[in-house]
Short mmCIF file of C-alpha atoms in Angstrom, two decimals:
data_model
loop_
_atom_site.label_atom_id
_atom_site.label_comp_id
_atom_site.label_asym_id
_atom_site.label_seq_id
_atom_site.Cartn_x
_atom_site.Cartn_y
_atom_site.Cartn_z
CA MET A 18 103.62 96.47 142.12
CA VAL A 19 102.96 94.69 138.83
CA GLU A 20 104.50 96.30 135.79
CA ALA A 21 102.12 97.25 133.00
CA GLN A 22 102.28 95.09 129.86
CA LEU A 23 101.96 98.24 127.78
CA ALA A 24 103.14 101.53 129.27
CA VAL A 25 102.73 104.61 127.10
CA ARG A 26 104.35 107.82 128.35
CA ASP A 27 104.20 111.32 126.90
CA LEU A 28 103.54 110.01 123.39
CA HIS A 29 103.53 112.64 120.65
CA GLY A 30 102.68 112.00 117.03
CA TRP A 31 102.52 113.89 113.76
CA TYR A 32 100.94 113.37 110.34
CA GLY A 33 103.19 115.51 108.18
CA GLU A 34 103.03 118.95 109.76
CA SER A 35 99.97 118.30 111.85
CA HIS A 36 100.64 117.46 115.49
CA VAL A 37 97.92 114.95 116.47
CA LEU A 38 99.11 113.40 119.75
CA HIS A 39 100.06 115.78 122.54
CA GLY A 40 101.56 113.56 125.23
CA MET A 41 99.37 110.48 125.63
CA SER A 42 100.11 108.49 128.79
CA PHE A 43 98.33 105.31 129.86
CA ASP A 44 98.93 101.76 131.06
CA VAL A 45 97.46 98.44 130.07
CA TYR A 46 98.04 95.48 132.40
CA ALA A 47 98.25 91.89 131.18
CA GLY A 48 94.82 90.31 130.83
CA GLU A 49 92.93 93.60 130.92
CA VAL A 50 90.48 95.04 128.44
CA VAL A 51 91.06 98.79 128.32
CA THR A 52 89.30 101.31 126.13
CA LEU A 53 90.29 104.63 124.72
CA LEU A 54 87.07 106.64 124.64
CA GLY A 55 86.73 109.95 122.89
CA ARG A 56 85.13 111.92 120.11
CA ASN A 57 86.01 111.70 116.45
CA GLY A 58 89.39 113.25 115.89
CA ALA A 59 90.43 113.06 119.54
CA GLY A 60 93.50 110.99 118.60
CA LYS A 61 92.39 107.45 119.50
CA THR A 62 93.23 105.86 116.15
CA SER A 63 96.44 107.89 115.93
CA THR A 64 97.43 106.52 119.33
CA MET A 65 97.04 102.96 118.08
CA ARG A 66 98.93 103.75 114.89
CA ALA A 67 101.69 105.40 116.93
CA VAL A 68 101.96 102.37 119.23
CA MET A 69 102.20 100.12 116.14
CA GLY A 70 104.83 102.36 114.54
CA MET A 71 102.54 103.31 111.66
CA LEU A 72 102.63 107.05 112.32
CA PRO A 73 105.41 108.64 110.28
CA LYS A 74 106.73 110.75 113.16
CA ARG A 75 106.42 109.95 116.84
CA GLN A 76 108.12 110.79 120.14
CA GLY A 77 107.90 109.72 123.75
CA SER A 78 107.93 106.22 125.12
CA VAL A 79 106.02 103.02 124.35
CA HIS A 80 107.12 100.17 126.61
CA PHE A 81 105.81 96.70 125.87
CA GLU A 82 106.79 93.87 128.23
CA GLY A 83 109.74 95.99 129.31
CA LYS A 84 110.99 96.74 125.80
CA GLU A 85 111.03 100.21 124.26
CA LEU A 86 109.20 100.28 120.91
CA ILE A 87 109.30 103.95 119.95
CA ARG A 88 112.29 103.62 117.63
CA LEU A 89 111.28 100.31 116.01
CA LYS A 90 109.70 99.94 112.58
CA SER A 91 106.18 98.56 112.55
CA ASP A 92 107.16 95.07 111.40
CA ARG A 93 109.60 94.80 114.33
CA ILE A 94 106.92 96.06 116.71
CA ALA A 95 104.45 93.42 115.50
CA ARG A 96 107.13 90.78 116.10
CA GLN A 97 107.21 91.73 119.81
CA GLY A 98 103.66 90.37 120.14
CA LEU A 99 101.26 93.24 119.36
CA ALA A 100 98.62 92.95 116.68
CA TYR A 101 96.46 95.64 115.15
CA CYS A 102 92.94 95.47 113.74
CA PRO A 103 92.31 98.72 111.87
CA GLU A 104 89.10 100.71 111.95
CA GLU A 105 88.41 100.17 108.23
CA ARG A 106 89.14 96.47 108.90
CA GLY A 107 91.78 96.26 106.18
CA ILE A 108 90.44 93.15 104.46
CA PHE A 109 92.35 92.64 101.22
CA ALA A 110 90.25 92.49 98.06
CA SER A 111 92.82 90.49 96.11
CA LEU A 112 92.89 87.74 98.76
CA ASN A 113 90.17 85.25 99.55
CA VAL A 114 88.86 84.79 103.09
CA ARG A 115 91.28 82.00 103.93
CA GLU A 116 94.26 83.88 102.52
CA ASN A 117 93.23 86.94 104.54
CA LEU A 118 92.95 84.77 107.63
CA VAL A 119 96.43 83.27 107.34
CA LEU A 120 98.13 86.43 106.05
CA PRO A 121 99.63 87.78 109.30
CA PRO A 122 102.68 85.64 110.09
CA LYS A 123 103.05 83.88 113.45
CA VAL A 124 105.20 86.08 115.68
CA LYS A 125 105.06 84.06 118.92
CA ASP A 126 103.97 80.65 120.10
CA GLY A 127 100.57 80.19 121.67
CA GLY A 128 98.28 81.70 119.04
CA LEU A 129 94.91 80.15 118.30
CA SER A 130 94.78 77.35 115.75
CA ILE A 131 92.62 77.67 112.65
CA GLU A 132 90.18 75.16 114.22
CA GLN A 133 89.86 77.25 117.38
CA ILE A 134 89.26 80.33 115.23
CA TYR A 135 86.53 78.55 113.29
CA VAL A 136 84.85 77.64 116.59
CA LEU A 137 84.79 81.34 117.51
CA PHE A 138 83.76 82.45 114.01
CA PRO A 139 81.92 79.59 112.26
CA ASN A 140 80.87 81.81 109.31
CA LEU A 141 84.46 82.22 108.17
CA LYS A 142 84.85 78.51 107.57
CA GLU A 143 82.00 78.35 105.07
CA ARG A 144 83.18 81.46 103.23
CA GLY A 145 86.83 80.40 102.91
CA ASN A 146 86.98 80.74 99.15
CA SER A 147 85.00 83.99 98.83
CA GLN A 148 86.85 87.16 98.01
CA GLY A 149 87.64 88.91 101.31
CA THR A 150 85.71 92.06 100.51
CA LYS A 151 82.59 90.12 99.40
CA LEU A 152 81.77 89.37 103.03
CA SER A 153 79.19 91.42 104.92
CA GLY A 154 80.48 94.22 107.16
CA GLY A 155 80.04 92.09 110.28
CA GLU A 156 81.82 89.11 108.71
CA GLN A 157 84.68 91.35 107.56
CA GLN A 158 85.03 92.62 111.13
CA MET A 159 85.09 89.04 112.45
CA LEU A 160 87.74 88.17 109.85
CA ALA A 161 89.82 91.22 110.78
CA ILE A 162 89.79 90.14 114.44
CA ALA A 163 90.19 86.43 113.66
CA ARG A 164 93.33 86.85 111.59
CA ILE A 165 95.29 88.48 114.41
CA LEU A 166 94.45 85.69 116.87
CA ARG A 167 96.60 83.16 115.02
CA THR A 168 99.78 85.17 115.31
CA GLY A 169 100.55 84.53 118.95
CA ALA A 170 100.30 88.24 119.75
CA LYS A 171 99.31 88.79 123.38
CA LEU A 172 98.12 92.38 123.06
CA LEU A 173 95.34 93.09 120.56
CA LEU A 174 94.66 96.64 119.43
CA LEU A 175 91.08 96.76 118.17
CA ASP A 176 90.08 100.03 116.54
CA GLU A 177 86.29 100.58 116.75
CA PRO A 178 85.29 97.01 116.00
CA THR A 179 81.59 97.87 116.37
CA GLU A 180 81.51 100.81 113.99
CA GLY A 181 78.61 100.73 111.54
CA LEU A 182 77.40 97.27 112.57
CA ALA A 183 73.90 96.08 113.45
CA PRO A 184 73.14 95.67 117.20
CA VAL A 185 73.04 91.87 116.96
CA ILE A 186 76.55 91.85 115.42
CA VAL A 187 77.78 94.32 118.05
CA GLN A 188 76.56 91.85 120.68
CA GLN A 189 78.48 89.03 118.99
CA ILE A 190 81.62 91.14 118.96
CA GLY A 191 81.10 91.90 122.64
CA ASN A 192 80.85 88.15 123.34
CA THR A 193 83.98 87.54 121.32
CA ILE A 194 85.94 90.17 123.24
CA ARG A 195 84.86 88.66 126.57
CA LYS A 196 85.88 85.18 125.37
CA LEU A 197 89.26 86.48 124.26
CA ARG A 198 89.76 88.10 127.65
CA GLU A 199 89.00 84.75 129.32
CA GLN A 200 91.60 83.13 127.07
CA GLY A 201 94.22 85.53 128.43
CA PHE A 202 94.49 88.13 125.67
CA THR A 203 95.09 91.73 126.64
CA ILE A 204 92.95 94.11 124.61
CA LEU A 205 93.21 97.80 123.94
CA LEU A 206 89.97 98.95 122.40
CA VAL A 207 89.10 102.22 120.71
CA GLU A 208 85.43 103.12 121.13
CA GLN A 209 83.04 106.00 120.77
CA ASN A 210 80.17 104.01 122.21
CA PHE A 211 80.68 103.98 125.99
CA ARG A 212 77.63 101.80 126.55
CA PHE A 213 79.24 99.04 124.52
CA ALA A 214 82.62 99.74 126.15
CA GLY A 215 81.01 99.32 129.57
CA THR A 216 79.95 95.76 128.70
CA VAL A 217 83.44 94.51 127.85
CA ALA A 218 86.16 96.63 129.47
CA ASP A 219 87.87 96.86 132.86
CA ARG A 220 88.96 100.48 132.59
CA HIS A 221 88.40 103.44 130.30
CA TYR A 222 90.75 106.23 129.35
CA VAL A 223 89.07 109.36 128.04
CA VAL A 224 91.00 110.99 125.20
CA GLU A 225 90.66 114.62 124.16
CA HIS A 226 92.88 116.63 121.83
CA GLY A 227 95.55 113.96 121.67
CA LYS A 228 95.82 113.53 125.44
CA VAL A 229 94.38 111.34 128.19
CA VAL A 230 92.15 113.58 130.32
CA ASP A 231 90.53 111.05 132.63
CA MET A 232 90.57 107.39 133.69
CA ILE A 233 87.38 105.71 134.79
CA PRO A 234 87.26 102.16 136.17
CA ASN A 235 84.36 100.20 134.72
CA SER A 236 82.77 99.87 138.17
CA ALA A 237 82.40 103.65 138.20
CA ILE A 238 81.02 104.02 134.72
CA GLU A 239 77.38 104.37 135.84
CA ARG A 240 78.29 107.05 138.38
CA ASN A 241 80.24 108.94 135.72
CA GLY A 242 77.56 108.69 133.04
CA GLU A 243 76.91 112.43 132.87
CA LYS A 244 80.61 113.27 132.80
CA LEU A 245 81.23 110.72 130.02
CA LYS A 246 78.35 112.10 128.00
CA SER A 247 79.86 115.55 128.15
CA TYR A 248 83.30 114.17 127.19
CA LEU A 249 81.88 112.30 124.25
CA GLY A 250 79.38 114.97 123.26
CA VAL A 251 76.46 112.53 123.14
CA MET B 10 99.98 71.27 49.79
CA PHE B 11 96.84 73.26 50.65
CA GLU B 12 96.82 77.03 50.77
CA LEU B 13 94.98 79.30 53.14
CA ILE B 14 93.62 82.45 51.53
CA GLY B 15 96.54 82.43 49.10
CA VAL B 16 99.17 81.93 51.80
CA PRO B 17 101.30 78.77 51.82
CA PRO B 18 101.07 77.02 55.19
CA GLN B 19 104.86 76.99 55.60
CA ALA B 20 104.84 80.78 55.68
CA LEU B 21 101.93 80.78 58.07
CA PHE B 22 103.53 78.38 60.54
CA ALA B 23 106.91 80.07 60.27
CA GLN B 24 105.28 83.37 61.24
CA LEU B 25 103.30 81.66 63.99
CA LEU B 26 106.56 80.40 65.47
CA LEU B 27 108.19 83.80 65.08
CA GLY B 28 105.14 85.34 66.73
CA LEU B 29 105.38 82.91 69.65
CA ILE B 30 109.10 83.70 70.03
CA ASN B 31 108.45 87.43 70.10
CA GLY B 32 105.48 86.78 72.36
CA ALA B 33 107.73 84.87 74.77
CA PHE B 34 109.95 87.95 75.15
CA TYR B 35 106.98 90.31 75.40
CA SER B 36 105.55 88.12 78.16
CA LEU B 37 108.76 87.76 80.16
CA LEU B 38 109.47 91.47 80.04
CA SER B 39 105.94 92.69 80.64
CA LEU B 40 105.60 90.23 83.52
CA GLY B 41 108.60 91.80 85.26
CA LEU B 42 107.20 95.26 84.63
CA ALA B 43 103.80 94.18 85.94
CA VAL B 44 105.22 92.72 89.16
CA ILE B 45 107.34 95.82 89.77
CA PHE B 46 104.56 98.26 88.97
CA GLY B 47 102.00 96.34 91.03
CA LEU B 48 104.02 96.48 94.22
CA MET B 49 106.09 99.63 93.83
CA ASN B 50 104.08 101.86 91.50
CA VAL B 51 107.32 102.44 89.64
CA ILE B 52 107.26 102.29 85.85
CA ASN B 53 110.63 100.67 85.34
CA PHE B 54 111.94 102.27 82.16
CA ALA B 55 115.30 100.61 82.69
CA HIS B 56 113.69 97.24 81.95
CA GLY B 57 114.92 97.15 78.35
CA ALA B 58 118.45 98.04 79.44
CA GLN B 59 118.32 95.30 82.07
CA TYR B 60 117.22 92.80 79.38
CA MET B 61 120.18 93.92 77.26
CA MET B 62 122.49 93.58 80.28
CA GLY B 63 121.24 90.01 80.74
CA ALA B 64 122.28 89.20 77.17
CA PHE B 65 125.64 90.94 77.56
CA CYS B 66 126.24 89.22 80.87
CA ALA B 67 125.74 85.85 79.13
CA TRP B 68 128.11 86.92 76.35
CA MET B 69 130.77 88.07 78.84
CA LEU B 70 130.42 84.92 80.93
CA LEU B 71 131.06 82.88 77.78
CA ASN B 72 133.83 84.98 76.27
CA TYR B 73 135.72 86.08 79.39
CA LEU B 74 135.09 83.20 81.78
CA GLY B 75 134.15 80.32 79.50
CA VAL B 76 130.78 79.80 81.22
CA PRO B 77 128.45 78.10 78.70
CA TYR B 78 124.86 79.04 77.92
CA TRP B 79 123.27 76.81 80.58
CA GLY B 80 125.41 78.33 83.31
CA ALA B 81 124.63 81.83 82.06
CA LEU B 82 120.92 81.04 82.09
CA VAL B 83 121.19 80.82 85.89
CA LEU B 84 124.07 83.20 86.61
CA SER B 85 123.13 86.14 84.41
CA PRO B 86 119.66 86.71 85.96
CA LEU B 87 121.26 86.42 89.42
CA VAL B 88 124.01 88.93 88.63
CA ILE B 89 121.69 91.42 86.93
CA GLY B 90 119.04 90.86 89.61
CA LEU B 91 121.62 91.80 92.25
CA PHE B 92 122.47 94.87 90.20
CA GLY B 93 118.74 95.70 90.28
CA ILE B 94 118.66 95.28 94.06
CA LEU B 95 121.56 97.71 94.34
CA LEU B 96 119.78 100.23 92.11
CA GLU B 97 116.61 99.95 94.17
CA ARG B 98 118.42 100.39 97.49
CA VAL B 99 120.70 103.21 96.41
CA LEU B 100 118.50 105.21 94.02
CA ILE B 101 114.89 104.16 93.40
CA SER B 102 113.94 103.76 97.07
CA ARG B 103 114.60 107.46 97.62
CA LEU B 104 111.70 108.33 95.35
CA TYR B 105 108.84 106.39 96.97
CA ASP B 106 107.49 109.47 98.73
CA VAL B 107 107.18 111.55 95.56
CA ASP B 108 105.05 111.20 92.43
CA HIS B 109 105.76 108.04 90.37
CA LEU B 110 106.73 110.20 87.46
CA TYR B 111 110.08 110.70 89.18
CA GLY B 112 110.67 106.95 89.28
CA LEU B 113 109.96 106.81 85.57
CA LEU B 114 112.39 109.66 84.85
CA LEU B 115 115.08 108.12 87.02
CA THR B 116 114.83 104.70 85.41
CA PHE B 117 114.64 106.27 81.94
CA GLY B 118 117.85 108.18 82.65
CA LEU B 119 119.49 105.03 83.99
CA ALA B 120 118.50 103.17 80.80
CA LEU B 121 120.14 105.85 78.64
CA ILE B 122 123.32 105.82 80.71
CA ILE B 123 123.59 102.03 80.74
CA GLU B 124 122.96 101.75 77.00
CA GLY B 125 125.44 104.54 76.29
CA LEU B 126 128.15 102.84 78.33
CA PHE B 127 127.64 99.53 76.54
CA ARG B 128 127.61 101.22 73.14
CA LYS B 129 130.88 102.98 73.94
CA GLN B 130 132.50 99.73 75.02
CA TYR B 131 131.06 97.24 72.53
CA GLY B 132 129.85 99.32 69.57
CA SER B 133 126.36 98.97 68.18
CA SER B 134 126.92 96.39 65.44
CA GLY B 135 126.11 93.45 67.70
CA LEU B 136 128.08 90.47 69.00
CA PRO B 137 127.33 86.89 67.97
CA TYR B 138 126.28 84.25 70.50
CA ALA B 139 126.33 80.62 69.34
CA ASN B 140 123.12 78.63 69.40
CA PRO B 141 123.47 76.12 72.27
CA ILE B 142 120.96 73.64 70.75
CA PRO B 143 121.47 73.68 66.97
CA GLY B 144 119.31 71.63 64.65
CA GLY B 145 115.61 71.05 64.66
CA ALA B 146 112.79 68.82 63.54
CA ASN B 147 110.97 68.72 60.25
CA LEU B 148 107.33 68.52 61.24
CA GLY B 149 106.17 68.07 57.67
CA PHE B 150 104.36 71.41 57.50
CA MET B 151 107.31 73.37 58.89
CA PHE B 152 110.86 73.19 60.23
CA LEU B 153 111.04 73.64 64.01
CA PRO B 154 114.48 74.74 65.33
CA TRP B 155 115.09 73.17 68.74
CA TYR B 156 116.36 76.35 70.31
CA ARG B 157 113.23 78.30 69.37
CA ALA B 158 111.01 75.55 70.73
CA TRP B 159 113.03 75.67 73.96
CA VAL B 160 112.63 79.46 74.26
CA VAL B 161 108.86 79.32 73.86
CA ALA B 162 108.43 76.38 76.24
CA PHE B 163 110.80 77.70 78.90
CA SER B 164 109.36 81.23 78.83
CA LEU B 165 105.87 79.85 79.18
CA PHE B 166 107.04 77.74 82.11
CA VAL B 167 108.69 80.73 83.84
CA CYS B 168 105.64 82.94 83.23
CA LEU B 169 103.18 80.38 84.59
CA GLY B 170 105.51 79.65 87.51
CA THR B 171 105.55 83.35 88.39
CA TRP B 172 101.77 83.51 88.08
CA PHE B 173 101.46 80.49 90.38
CA VAL B 174 103.75 81.99 93.02
CA VAL B 175 101.97 85.35 93.00
CA GLU B 176 98.40 84.05 92.89
CA LYS B 177 98.53 80.77 94.79
CA THR B 178 101.19 80.87 97.52
CA GLN B 179 101.59 82.53 100.91
CA LEU B 180 104.48 84.61 99.59
CA GLY B 181 102.23 85.74 96.75
CA SER B 182 99.49 86.70 99.20
CA TYR B 183 102.02 88.97 100.98
CA LEU B 184 102.79 90.56 97.62
CA ARG B 185 99.15 91.05 96.68
CA ALA B 186 98.27 92.40 100.11
CA ALA B 187 101.26 94.77 100.09
CA THR B 188 100.14 96.02 96.68
CA GLU B 189 96.88 97.11 98.33
CA ARG B 190 98.04 98.35 101.76
CA PRO B 191 101.76 98.12 102.40
CA GLU B 192 101.66 99.87 105.80
CA LEU B 193 99.12 97.38 107.18
CA VAL B 194 101.04 94.38 105.88
CA GLN B 195 104.14 95.78 107.55
CA ALA B 196 102.23 96.22 110.82
CA PHE B 197 101.50 92.47 110.71
CA GLY B 198 105.23 91.87 111.04
CA ILE B 199 106.34 91.59 107.42
CA ASN B 200 109.41 93.50 106.32
CA VAL B 201 107.76 95.25 103.36
CA PRO B 202 110.75 97.39 102.29
CA ARG B 203 112.85 94.24 101.98
CA MET B 204 110.07 92.52 100.04
CA ILE B 205 109.94 95.49 97.65
CA THR B 206 113.70 95.32 97.12
CA LEU B 207 113.59 91.59 96.41
CA THR B 208 110.61 92.00 94.09
CA TYR B 209 112.47 94.61 92.08
CA GLY B 210 115.46 92.28 91.93
CA PHE B 211 113.18 89.47 90.75
CA GLY B 212 111.59 91.62 88.01
CA VAL B 213 115.01 92.71 86.82
CA GLY B 214 116.17 89.08 86.92
CA LEU B 215 113.24 88.14 84.65
CA ALA B 216 114.32 90.82 82.18
CA ALA B 217 117.89 89.46 82.27
CA LEU B 218 116.59 85.93 81.75
CA GLY B 219 114.80 87.21 78.64
CA GLY B 220 118.11 88.69 77.53
CA VAL B 221 119.95 85.38 77.90
CA LEU B 222 117.21 83.57 75.97
CA ALA B 223 117.39 86.22 73.24
CA ALA B 224 121.19 86.18 72.87
CA PRO B 225 121.41 83.19 70.49
CA ILE B 226 118.42 84.39 68.41
CA TYR B 227 119.19 88.07 67.98
CA SER B 228 122.74 89.33 68.16
CA VAL B 229 123.84 90.78 71.51
CA ASN B 230 123.51 94.48 70.98
CA PRO B 231 123.37 97.58 73.24
CA VAL B 232 120.10 98.77 71.71
CA MET B 233 118.31 95.41 71.69
CA GLY B 234 116.35 96.42 74.78
CA ALA B 235 115.47 99.90 73.62
CA ASN B 236 113.90 98.44 70.47
CA LEU B 237 111.86 95.92 72.40
CA ILE B 238 110.77 97.95 75.41
CA ILE B 239 108.40 100.25 73.53
CA VAL B 240 106.37 97.27 72.31
CA VAL B 241 106.52 95.76 75.79
CA PHE B 242 105.03 98.90 77.30
CA ALA B 243 102.21 98.65 74.76
CA VAL B 244 101.69 95.04 75.87
CA VAL B 245 101.54 96.12 79.51
CA VAL B 246 98.98 98.81 78.70
CA ILE B 247 96.84 96.36 76.70
CA GLY B 248 97.07 93.63 79.36
CA GLY B 249 96.37 96.01 82.22
CA MET B 250 98.98 97.66 84.41
CA GLY B 251 100.09 95.31 87.14
CA SER B 252 98.10 92.25 86.02
CA ILE B 253 100.18 89.05 85.94
CA MET B 254 97.91 86.88 83.83
CA GLY B 255 97.18 89.90 81.62
CA SER B 256 100.89 90.24 80.83
CA ILE B 257 101.30 86.58 79.95
CA VAL B 258 98.21 86.26 77.76
CA THR B 259 98.62 89.58 75.95
CA GLY B 260 102.37 89.03 75.55
CA PHE B 261 101.98 85.75 73.70
CA GLY B 262 98.72 86.82 72.02
CA LEU B 263 100.15 90.01 70.58
CA GLY B 264 103.30 88.22 69.43
CA VAL B 265 101.12 85.83 67.43
CA ILE B 266 98.88 88.61 66.08
CA GLU B 267 101.98 90.50 64.99
CA GLY B 268 103.32 87.34 63.30
CA PHE B 269 100.08 86.76 61.38
CA THR B 270 99.92 90.39 60.35
CA LYS B 271 103.31 89.85 58.70
CA VAL B 272 101.72 87.10 56.59
CA PHE B 273 98.47 88.77 55.66
CA TYR B 274 99.32 92.46 55.60
CA PRO B 275 103.07 92.97 56.13
CA GLU B 276 102.82 96.76 55.88
CA ALA B 277 100.92 96.87 59.19
CA SER B 278 103.10 94.43 61.13
CA ASN B 279 105.06 97.14 62.96
CA THR B 280 102.01 99.15 63.92
CA VAL B 281 99.37 96.52 64.65
CA ILE B 282 100.21 96.35 68.37
CA PHE B 283 99.90 100.11 68.73
CA VAL B 284 96.59 100.11 66.87
CA ILE B 285 95.32 97.47 69.30
CA MET B 286 96.65 99.55 72.20
CA ALA B 287 94.77 102.60 70.98
CA VAL B 288 91.53 100.63 70.60
CA VAL B 289 91.90 99.00 74.04
CA LEU B 290 92.61 102.37 75.66
CA MET B 291 89.44 103.78 74.14
CA VAL B 292 87.19 100.84 74.99
CA ARG B 293 88.73 99.61 78.25
CA PRO B 294 91.26 102.10 79.62
CA GLN B 295 92.28 99.84 82.53
CA GLY B 296 93.47 97.18 80.04
CA LEU B 297 92.01 93.76 79.23
CA TYR B 298 92.86 92.21 82.61
CA GLY B 299 93.20 95.36 84.68
CA THR B 300 90.93 96.61 87.41
CA PRO B 301 90.05 100.31 87.38
CA ARG B 302 92.13 102.29 89.84
#
């Protein structure tokens, strides 16, 4: 049996006194696109932040390519080859587009070159000298994804990349995710929109109250439509 | 010779030079404060004491070890910068999770302790430090001492160099990004705590460099920093907390304004900077170059 690239077991996490993750367990295999689906506040973003070491207090096990990450600081975790694209995109206002793009340092060989990134996201090339936060929401999202492709990270954690974007931009992001999957990236995606998730992912974990409550392969997503709707409250 | 509104030009240019000299120190010190505040949100009240330590370190290097001025210009900022790194690691870093007021109190207390120790050891009358480049040039309208010209030119060079590194290089983009969202920059694989430590060391080193430059002009004195730091804080407020270019421009600008006030209305020369600070705070509370927080 193949070992998962990312294996999360019984992951607990706290923000100060508040216990937000109650034993998350899931696997992501190399080359897969996997989503964490769930309502607002279910613990999806906290899971990503816990995997990246950004949650102040965490417990359990996060194995990446056979290495335990739970005790590492977030900069050491990133250096193992994981890269995070936050929900609010995290574009820096005091940096221009190009500086934002080249900000994350290379952690491994085999990242995309700037030219390859400009092929995927032609808009970013023209806007290189604009202030990062002067871009439209869609462009900022593209920039937030683009900048973690250079680093050589093999596992991308994308937190709601479609949030608040127009349908045509959502489609572009879907295309981008499929292209990245073809190029061999592994992607863990947080989504609330299971229709979008169904167009890009291989498997879906349903998250409720800081725990995984169900796993649905993408082939079964149509059959489980009613169940998903009740999970997501849509 | 012509006169300008009843003031002989010699007096005017002499005060302009004095203003630029003071401005050079205001800029160097407020720059260090700005870099430290921008990244760490710590108001480093020990900055004046660290400037004084830079001057004393140069004096000790010369008198105990025979290291001349040019050696001290490099060594003293390194030594005092390392001292800053130690302070940050051992004391200041414990306060990042609490209100910044605690950082201010801690560094204020440190400043008092450091100044007290130096006063006990060396007295407060001041120690002489020989001018390493004596002489000067008669420019016709004024006499320009070489050492003062060097201080203005070198400070300007260091200030602009710092601005260039922060605003135009990859290292500077890490600093600017970490000023906005340190946890995200760290999650990209950058060791932010180490960067903060080194930045504090760099800011302290700048203060010490100011101290070495000041040693031959003013006597080396335990309270030299305490006298200067109040004005420097006014400069930082006027320029805008955390703004690099703001520190440089307002530092030199206010030095010159203060110099000219000495010519035209000497009674106001000690208060003019604070009057400007009050006006700026009323009209533009974030400072001339600051962005509202």
